[in-house]
GROMACS .gro file of C-alpha atoms in nm:
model
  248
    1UNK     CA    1   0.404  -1.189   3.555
    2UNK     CA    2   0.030  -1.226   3.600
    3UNK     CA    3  -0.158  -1.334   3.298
    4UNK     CA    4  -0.342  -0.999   3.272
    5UNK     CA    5  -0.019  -0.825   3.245
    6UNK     CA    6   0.075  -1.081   2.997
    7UNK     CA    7  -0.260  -0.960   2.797
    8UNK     CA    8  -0.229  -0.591   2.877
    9UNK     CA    9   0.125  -0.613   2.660
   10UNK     CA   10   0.065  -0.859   2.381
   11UNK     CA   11  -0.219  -0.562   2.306
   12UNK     CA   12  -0.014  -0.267   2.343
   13UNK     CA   13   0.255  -0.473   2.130
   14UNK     CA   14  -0.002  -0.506   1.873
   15UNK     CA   15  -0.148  -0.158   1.852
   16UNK     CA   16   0.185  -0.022   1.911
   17UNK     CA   17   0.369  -0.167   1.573
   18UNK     CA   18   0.059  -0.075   1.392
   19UNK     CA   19   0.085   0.308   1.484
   20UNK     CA   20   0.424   0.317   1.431
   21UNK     CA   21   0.404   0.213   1.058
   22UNK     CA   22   0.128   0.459   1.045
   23UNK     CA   23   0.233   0.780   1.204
   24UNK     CA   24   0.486   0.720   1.452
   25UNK     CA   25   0.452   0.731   1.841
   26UNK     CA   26   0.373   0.374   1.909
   27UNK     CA   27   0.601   0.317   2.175
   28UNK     CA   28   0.368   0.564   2.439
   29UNK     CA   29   0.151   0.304   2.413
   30UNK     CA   30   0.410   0.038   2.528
   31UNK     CA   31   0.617   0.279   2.772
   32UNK     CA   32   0.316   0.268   3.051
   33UNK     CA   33   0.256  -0.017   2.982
   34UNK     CA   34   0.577  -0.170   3.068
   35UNK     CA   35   0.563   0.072   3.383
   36UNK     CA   36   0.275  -0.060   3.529
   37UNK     CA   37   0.420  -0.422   3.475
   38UNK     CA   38   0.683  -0.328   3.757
   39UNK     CA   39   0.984  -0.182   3.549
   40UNK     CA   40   1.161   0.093   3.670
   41UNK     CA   41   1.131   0.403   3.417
   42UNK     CA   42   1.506   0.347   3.253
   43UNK     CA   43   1.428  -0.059   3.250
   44UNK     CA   44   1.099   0.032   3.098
   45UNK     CA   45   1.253   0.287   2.804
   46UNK     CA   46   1.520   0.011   2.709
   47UNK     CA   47   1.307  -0.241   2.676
   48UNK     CA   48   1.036  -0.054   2.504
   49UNK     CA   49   1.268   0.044   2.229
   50UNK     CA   50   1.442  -0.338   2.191
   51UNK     CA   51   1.073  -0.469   2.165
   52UNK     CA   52   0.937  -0.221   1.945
   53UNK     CA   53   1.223  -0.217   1.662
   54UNK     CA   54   1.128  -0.556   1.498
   55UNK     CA   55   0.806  -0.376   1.400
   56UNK     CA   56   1.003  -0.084   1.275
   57UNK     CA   57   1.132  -0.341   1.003
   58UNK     CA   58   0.809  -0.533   0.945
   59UNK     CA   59   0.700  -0.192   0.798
   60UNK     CA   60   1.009  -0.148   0.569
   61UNK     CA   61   0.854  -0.458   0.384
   62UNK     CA   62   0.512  -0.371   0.419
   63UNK     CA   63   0.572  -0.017   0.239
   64UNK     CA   64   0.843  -0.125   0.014
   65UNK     CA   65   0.676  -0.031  -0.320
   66UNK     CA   66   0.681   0.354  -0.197
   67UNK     CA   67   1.081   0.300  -0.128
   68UNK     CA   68   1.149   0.269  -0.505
   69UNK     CA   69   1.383   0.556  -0.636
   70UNK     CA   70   1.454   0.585  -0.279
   71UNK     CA   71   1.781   0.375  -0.258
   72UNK     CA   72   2.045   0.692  -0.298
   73UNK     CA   73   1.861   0.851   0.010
   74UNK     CA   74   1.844   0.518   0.192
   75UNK     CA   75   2.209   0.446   0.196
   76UNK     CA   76   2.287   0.790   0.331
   77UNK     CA   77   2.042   0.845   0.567
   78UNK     CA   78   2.155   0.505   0.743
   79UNK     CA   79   2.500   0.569   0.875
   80UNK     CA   80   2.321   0.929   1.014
   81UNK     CA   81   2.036   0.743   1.191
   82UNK     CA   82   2.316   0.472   1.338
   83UNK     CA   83   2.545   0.752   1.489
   84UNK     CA   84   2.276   0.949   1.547
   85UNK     CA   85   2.108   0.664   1.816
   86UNK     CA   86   2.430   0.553   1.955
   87UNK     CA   87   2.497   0.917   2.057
   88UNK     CA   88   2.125   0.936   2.217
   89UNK     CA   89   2.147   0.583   2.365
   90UNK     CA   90   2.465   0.657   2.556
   91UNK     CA   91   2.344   1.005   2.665
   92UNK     CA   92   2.042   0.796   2.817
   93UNK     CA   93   2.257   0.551   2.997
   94UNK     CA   94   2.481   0.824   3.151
   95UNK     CA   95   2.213   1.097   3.262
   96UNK     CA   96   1.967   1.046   3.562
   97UNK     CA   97   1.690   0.818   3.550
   98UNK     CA   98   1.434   1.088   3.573
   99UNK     CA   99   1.609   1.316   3.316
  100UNK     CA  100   1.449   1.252   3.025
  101UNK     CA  101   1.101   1.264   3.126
  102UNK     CA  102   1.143   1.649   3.168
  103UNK     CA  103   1.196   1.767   2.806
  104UNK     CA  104   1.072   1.463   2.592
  105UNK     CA  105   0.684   1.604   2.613
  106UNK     CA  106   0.804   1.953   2.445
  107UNK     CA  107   0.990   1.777   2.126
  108UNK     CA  108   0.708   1.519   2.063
  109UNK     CA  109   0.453   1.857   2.043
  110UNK     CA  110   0.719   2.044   1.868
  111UNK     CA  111   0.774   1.784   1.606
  112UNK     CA  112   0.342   1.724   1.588
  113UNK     CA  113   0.375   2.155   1.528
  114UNK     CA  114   0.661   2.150   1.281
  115UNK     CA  115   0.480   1.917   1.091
  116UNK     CA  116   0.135   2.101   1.102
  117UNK     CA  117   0.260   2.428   1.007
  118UNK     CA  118   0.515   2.269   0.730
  119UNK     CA  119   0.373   2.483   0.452
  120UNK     CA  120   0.470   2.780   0.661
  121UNK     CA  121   0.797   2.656   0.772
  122UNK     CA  122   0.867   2.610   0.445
  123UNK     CA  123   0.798   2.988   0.311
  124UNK     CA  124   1.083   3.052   0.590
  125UNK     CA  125   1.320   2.826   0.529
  126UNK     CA  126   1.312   2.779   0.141
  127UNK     CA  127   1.134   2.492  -0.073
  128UNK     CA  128   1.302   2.158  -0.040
  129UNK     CA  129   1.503   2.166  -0.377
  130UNK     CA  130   1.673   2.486  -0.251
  131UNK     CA  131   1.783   2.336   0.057
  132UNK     CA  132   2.173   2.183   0.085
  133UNK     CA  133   2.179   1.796   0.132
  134UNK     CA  134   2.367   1.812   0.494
  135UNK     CA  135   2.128   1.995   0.643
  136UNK     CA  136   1.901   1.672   0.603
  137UNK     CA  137   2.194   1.408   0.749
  138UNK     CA  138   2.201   1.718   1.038
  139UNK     CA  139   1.784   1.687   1.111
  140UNK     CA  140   1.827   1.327   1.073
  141UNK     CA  141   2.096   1.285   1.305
  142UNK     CA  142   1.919   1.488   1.583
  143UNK     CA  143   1.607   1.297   1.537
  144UNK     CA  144   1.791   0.957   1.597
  145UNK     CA  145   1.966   1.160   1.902
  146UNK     CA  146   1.633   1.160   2.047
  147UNK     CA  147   1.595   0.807   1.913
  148UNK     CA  148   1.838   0.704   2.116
  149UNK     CA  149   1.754   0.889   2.407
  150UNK     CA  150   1.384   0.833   2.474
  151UNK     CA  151   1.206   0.696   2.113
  152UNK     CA  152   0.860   0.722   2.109
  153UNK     CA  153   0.704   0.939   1.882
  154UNK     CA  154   1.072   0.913   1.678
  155UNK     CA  155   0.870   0.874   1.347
  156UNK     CA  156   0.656   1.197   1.438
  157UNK     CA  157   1.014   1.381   1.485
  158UNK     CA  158   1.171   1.190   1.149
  159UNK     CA  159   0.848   1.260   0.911
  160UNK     CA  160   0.830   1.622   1.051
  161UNK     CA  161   1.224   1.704   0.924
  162UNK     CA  162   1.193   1.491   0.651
  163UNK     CA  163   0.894   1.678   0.519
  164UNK     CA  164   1.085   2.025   0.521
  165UNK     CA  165   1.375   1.886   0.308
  166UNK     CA  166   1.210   1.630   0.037
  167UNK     CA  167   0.923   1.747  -0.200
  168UNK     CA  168   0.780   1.347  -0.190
  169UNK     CA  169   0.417   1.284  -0.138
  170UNK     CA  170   0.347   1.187   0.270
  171UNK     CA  171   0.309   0.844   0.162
  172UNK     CA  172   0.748   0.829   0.019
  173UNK     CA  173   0.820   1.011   0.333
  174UNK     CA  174   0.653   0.777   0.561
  175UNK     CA  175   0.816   0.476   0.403
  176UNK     CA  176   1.151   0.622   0.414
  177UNK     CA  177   1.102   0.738   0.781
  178UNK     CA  178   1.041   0.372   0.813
  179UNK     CA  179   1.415   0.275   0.665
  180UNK     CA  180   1.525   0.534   0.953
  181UNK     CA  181   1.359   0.451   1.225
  182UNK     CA  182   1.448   0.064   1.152
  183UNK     CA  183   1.787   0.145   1.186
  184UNK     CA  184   1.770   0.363   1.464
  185UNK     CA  185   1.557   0.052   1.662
  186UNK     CA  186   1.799  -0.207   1.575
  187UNK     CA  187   2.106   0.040   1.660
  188UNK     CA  188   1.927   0.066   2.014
  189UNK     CA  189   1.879  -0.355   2.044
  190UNK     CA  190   2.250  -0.360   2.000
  191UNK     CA  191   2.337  -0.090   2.253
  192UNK     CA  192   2.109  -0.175   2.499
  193UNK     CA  193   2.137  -0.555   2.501
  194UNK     CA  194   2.541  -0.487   2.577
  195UNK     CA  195   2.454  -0.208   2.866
  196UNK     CA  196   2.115  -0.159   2.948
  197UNK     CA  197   1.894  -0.313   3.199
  198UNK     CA  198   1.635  -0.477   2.946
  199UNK     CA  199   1.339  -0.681   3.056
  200UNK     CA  200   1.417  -1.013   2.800
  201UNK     CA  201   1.062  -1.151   2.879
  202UNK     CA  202   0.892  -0.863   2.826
  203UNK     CA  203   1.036  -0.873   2.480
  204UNK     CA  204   0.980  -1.172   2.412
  205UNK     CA  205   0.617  -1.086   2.466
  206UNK     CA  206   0.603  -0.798   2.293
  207UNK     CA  207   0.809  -0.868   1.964
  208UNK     CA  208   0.557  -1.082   1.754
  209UNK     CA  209   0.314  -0.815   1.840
  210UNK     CA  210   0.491  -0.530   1.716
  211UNK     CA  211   0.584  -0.701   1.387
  212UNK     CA  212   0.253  -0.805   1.321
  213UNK     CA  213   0.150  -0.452   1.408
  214UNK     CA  214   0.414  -0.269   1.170
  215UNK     CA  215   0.334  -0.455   0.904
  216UNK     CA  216  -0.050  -0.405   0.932
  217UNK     CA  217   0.017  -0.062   1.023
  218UNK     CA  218   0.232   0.000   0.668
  219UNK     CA  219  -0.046  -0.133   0.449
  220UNK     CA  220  -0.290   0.074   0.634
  221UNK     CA  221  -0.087   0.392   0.559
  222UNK     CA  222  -0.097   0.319   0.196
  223UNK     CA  223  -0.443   0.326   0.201
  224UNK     CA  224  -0.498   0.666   0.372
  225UNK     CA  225  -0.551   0.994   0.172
  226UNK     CA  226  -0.221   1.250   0.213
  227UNK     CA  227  -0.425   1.457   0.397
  228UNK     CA  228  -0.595   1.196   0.631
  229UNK     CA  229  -0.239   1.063   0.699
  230UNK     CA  230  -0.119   1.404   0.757
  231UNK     CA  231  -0.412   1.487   1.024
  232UNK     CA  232  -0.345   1.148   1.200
  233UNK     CA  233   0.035   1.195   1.259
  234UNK     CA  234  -0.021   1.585   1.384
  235UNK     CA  235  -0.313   1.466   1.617
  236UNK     CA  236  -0.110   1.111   1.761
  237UNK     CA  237   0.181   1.374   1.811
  238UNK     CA  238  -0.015   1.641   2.020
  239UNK     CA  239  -0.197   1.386   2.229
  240UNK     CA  240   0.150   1.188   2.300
  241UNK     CA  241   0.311   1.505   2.343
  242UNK     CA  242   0.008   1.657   2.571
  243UNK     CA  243  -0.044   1.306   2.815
  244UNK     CA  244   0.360   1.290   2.847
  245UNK     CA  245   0.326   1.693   2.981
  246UNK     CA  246   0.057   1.562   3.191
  247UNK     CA  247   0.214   1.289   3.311
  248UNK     CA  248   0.568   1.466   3.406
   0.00000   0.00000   0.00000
């Protein structure tokens, strides 16, 4: 590896973990990247997601204080987000290479939309109190199916359901999106270190960067206004979804 793609992903390592903790959607920063390194597109998805999920718990502990009252929902949203992953990791390993690339761009935009438009949703749907607890383990699980499966922009996705079903401030959601998205990363290390075809230097690149980066990135969303933090997830899910459209 030349030393300019050494550079080229110790910054998109960096930047990556921060806008994860933030919004979500880090890892399109890292998946080009990683292409333009060499990897294939499957070599480059696995080891985007085992590089980026130390980050994802970096900004557990960065945004702790907002996970206080939280602990009932954490312990049930984690055995979702685990069988949730494994289900999208093995549907990655099993499909064609090229498979993927085909319908992530419309679920990144639809999860930047559903998001958006949550007020609206909600008139639809019913406010979050009136809503049964299993249909937030069923949103949950489908977000960690795509999780699994492709992974960037997963915290887009997880904020966007999370937001229909819990009447918490942005700021709670964000840090519990964190808990999921923490164990939907590790889930994939596991599963992907047994079967997929991970670049091992390219993590070890990558990994300080990304925990750095989440736990910048957590303190950073503390800061932000609701409605500031709100804007910035919507827009980073648009423009991922829009350059992924592009780029397919």
């Amino acid at each position: 590896m030349e030393i300019h793609e050494v550079l080229l992903l110790l910054a998109a390592g960096l930047f990556a973990g921060t806008v994860n903790a933030v919004a979500g959607g880090g890892a399109l920063l890292l998946y080009p990247a990683l292409l333009s390194v060499g990897l294939t597109p499957v070599a480059a998805n696995v080891t985007n997601s085992v590089a980026i999920s130390p980050g994802y718990v970096a900004s557990i502990f960065g945004a702790r204080r907002d996970l206080k009252g939280q602990r009932a929902r954490v312990r049930a949203s984690i055995p979702t987000a685990v069988a949730g992953t494994v289900a999208g990791s093995v549907l990655l390993l099993v499909t064609p290479a090229s498979a993927f690339e085909a319908v992530v761009p419309y679920l990144v935009i639809g999860a930047a939309l559903l998001l958006a438009f949550q007020g609206q949703v909600r008139k639809l749907v019913g406010h979050p109190a009136s809503l049964p607890t299993w249909l937030g383990h069923v949103l949950v699980g489908l977000a960690t199916v795509y999780g699994g499966y492709f992974g960037a922009a997963l915290g887009v996705i997880t904020i966007a359901v999370l937001s229909l079903v819990l009447d918490e401030t942005i700021g709670r959601i964000t840090a519990l999106k964190n808990v999921i998205t923490a164990a939907s990363g590790l889930t994939t290390v596991v599963v992907f270190a047994l079967f997929g075809p991970v670049d091992w230097l390219a993590v070890l690149l990558l990994t300080p960067m990304t925990v750095i980066g989440g736990f910048a990135g957590s303190k950073l969303a503390r800061v932000l206004k609701p409605a500031v933090l709100r804007v910035v997830i919507v827009a980073f899910g648009l423009t991922a979804g829009v350059y992924l459209l592009i780029r397919g």
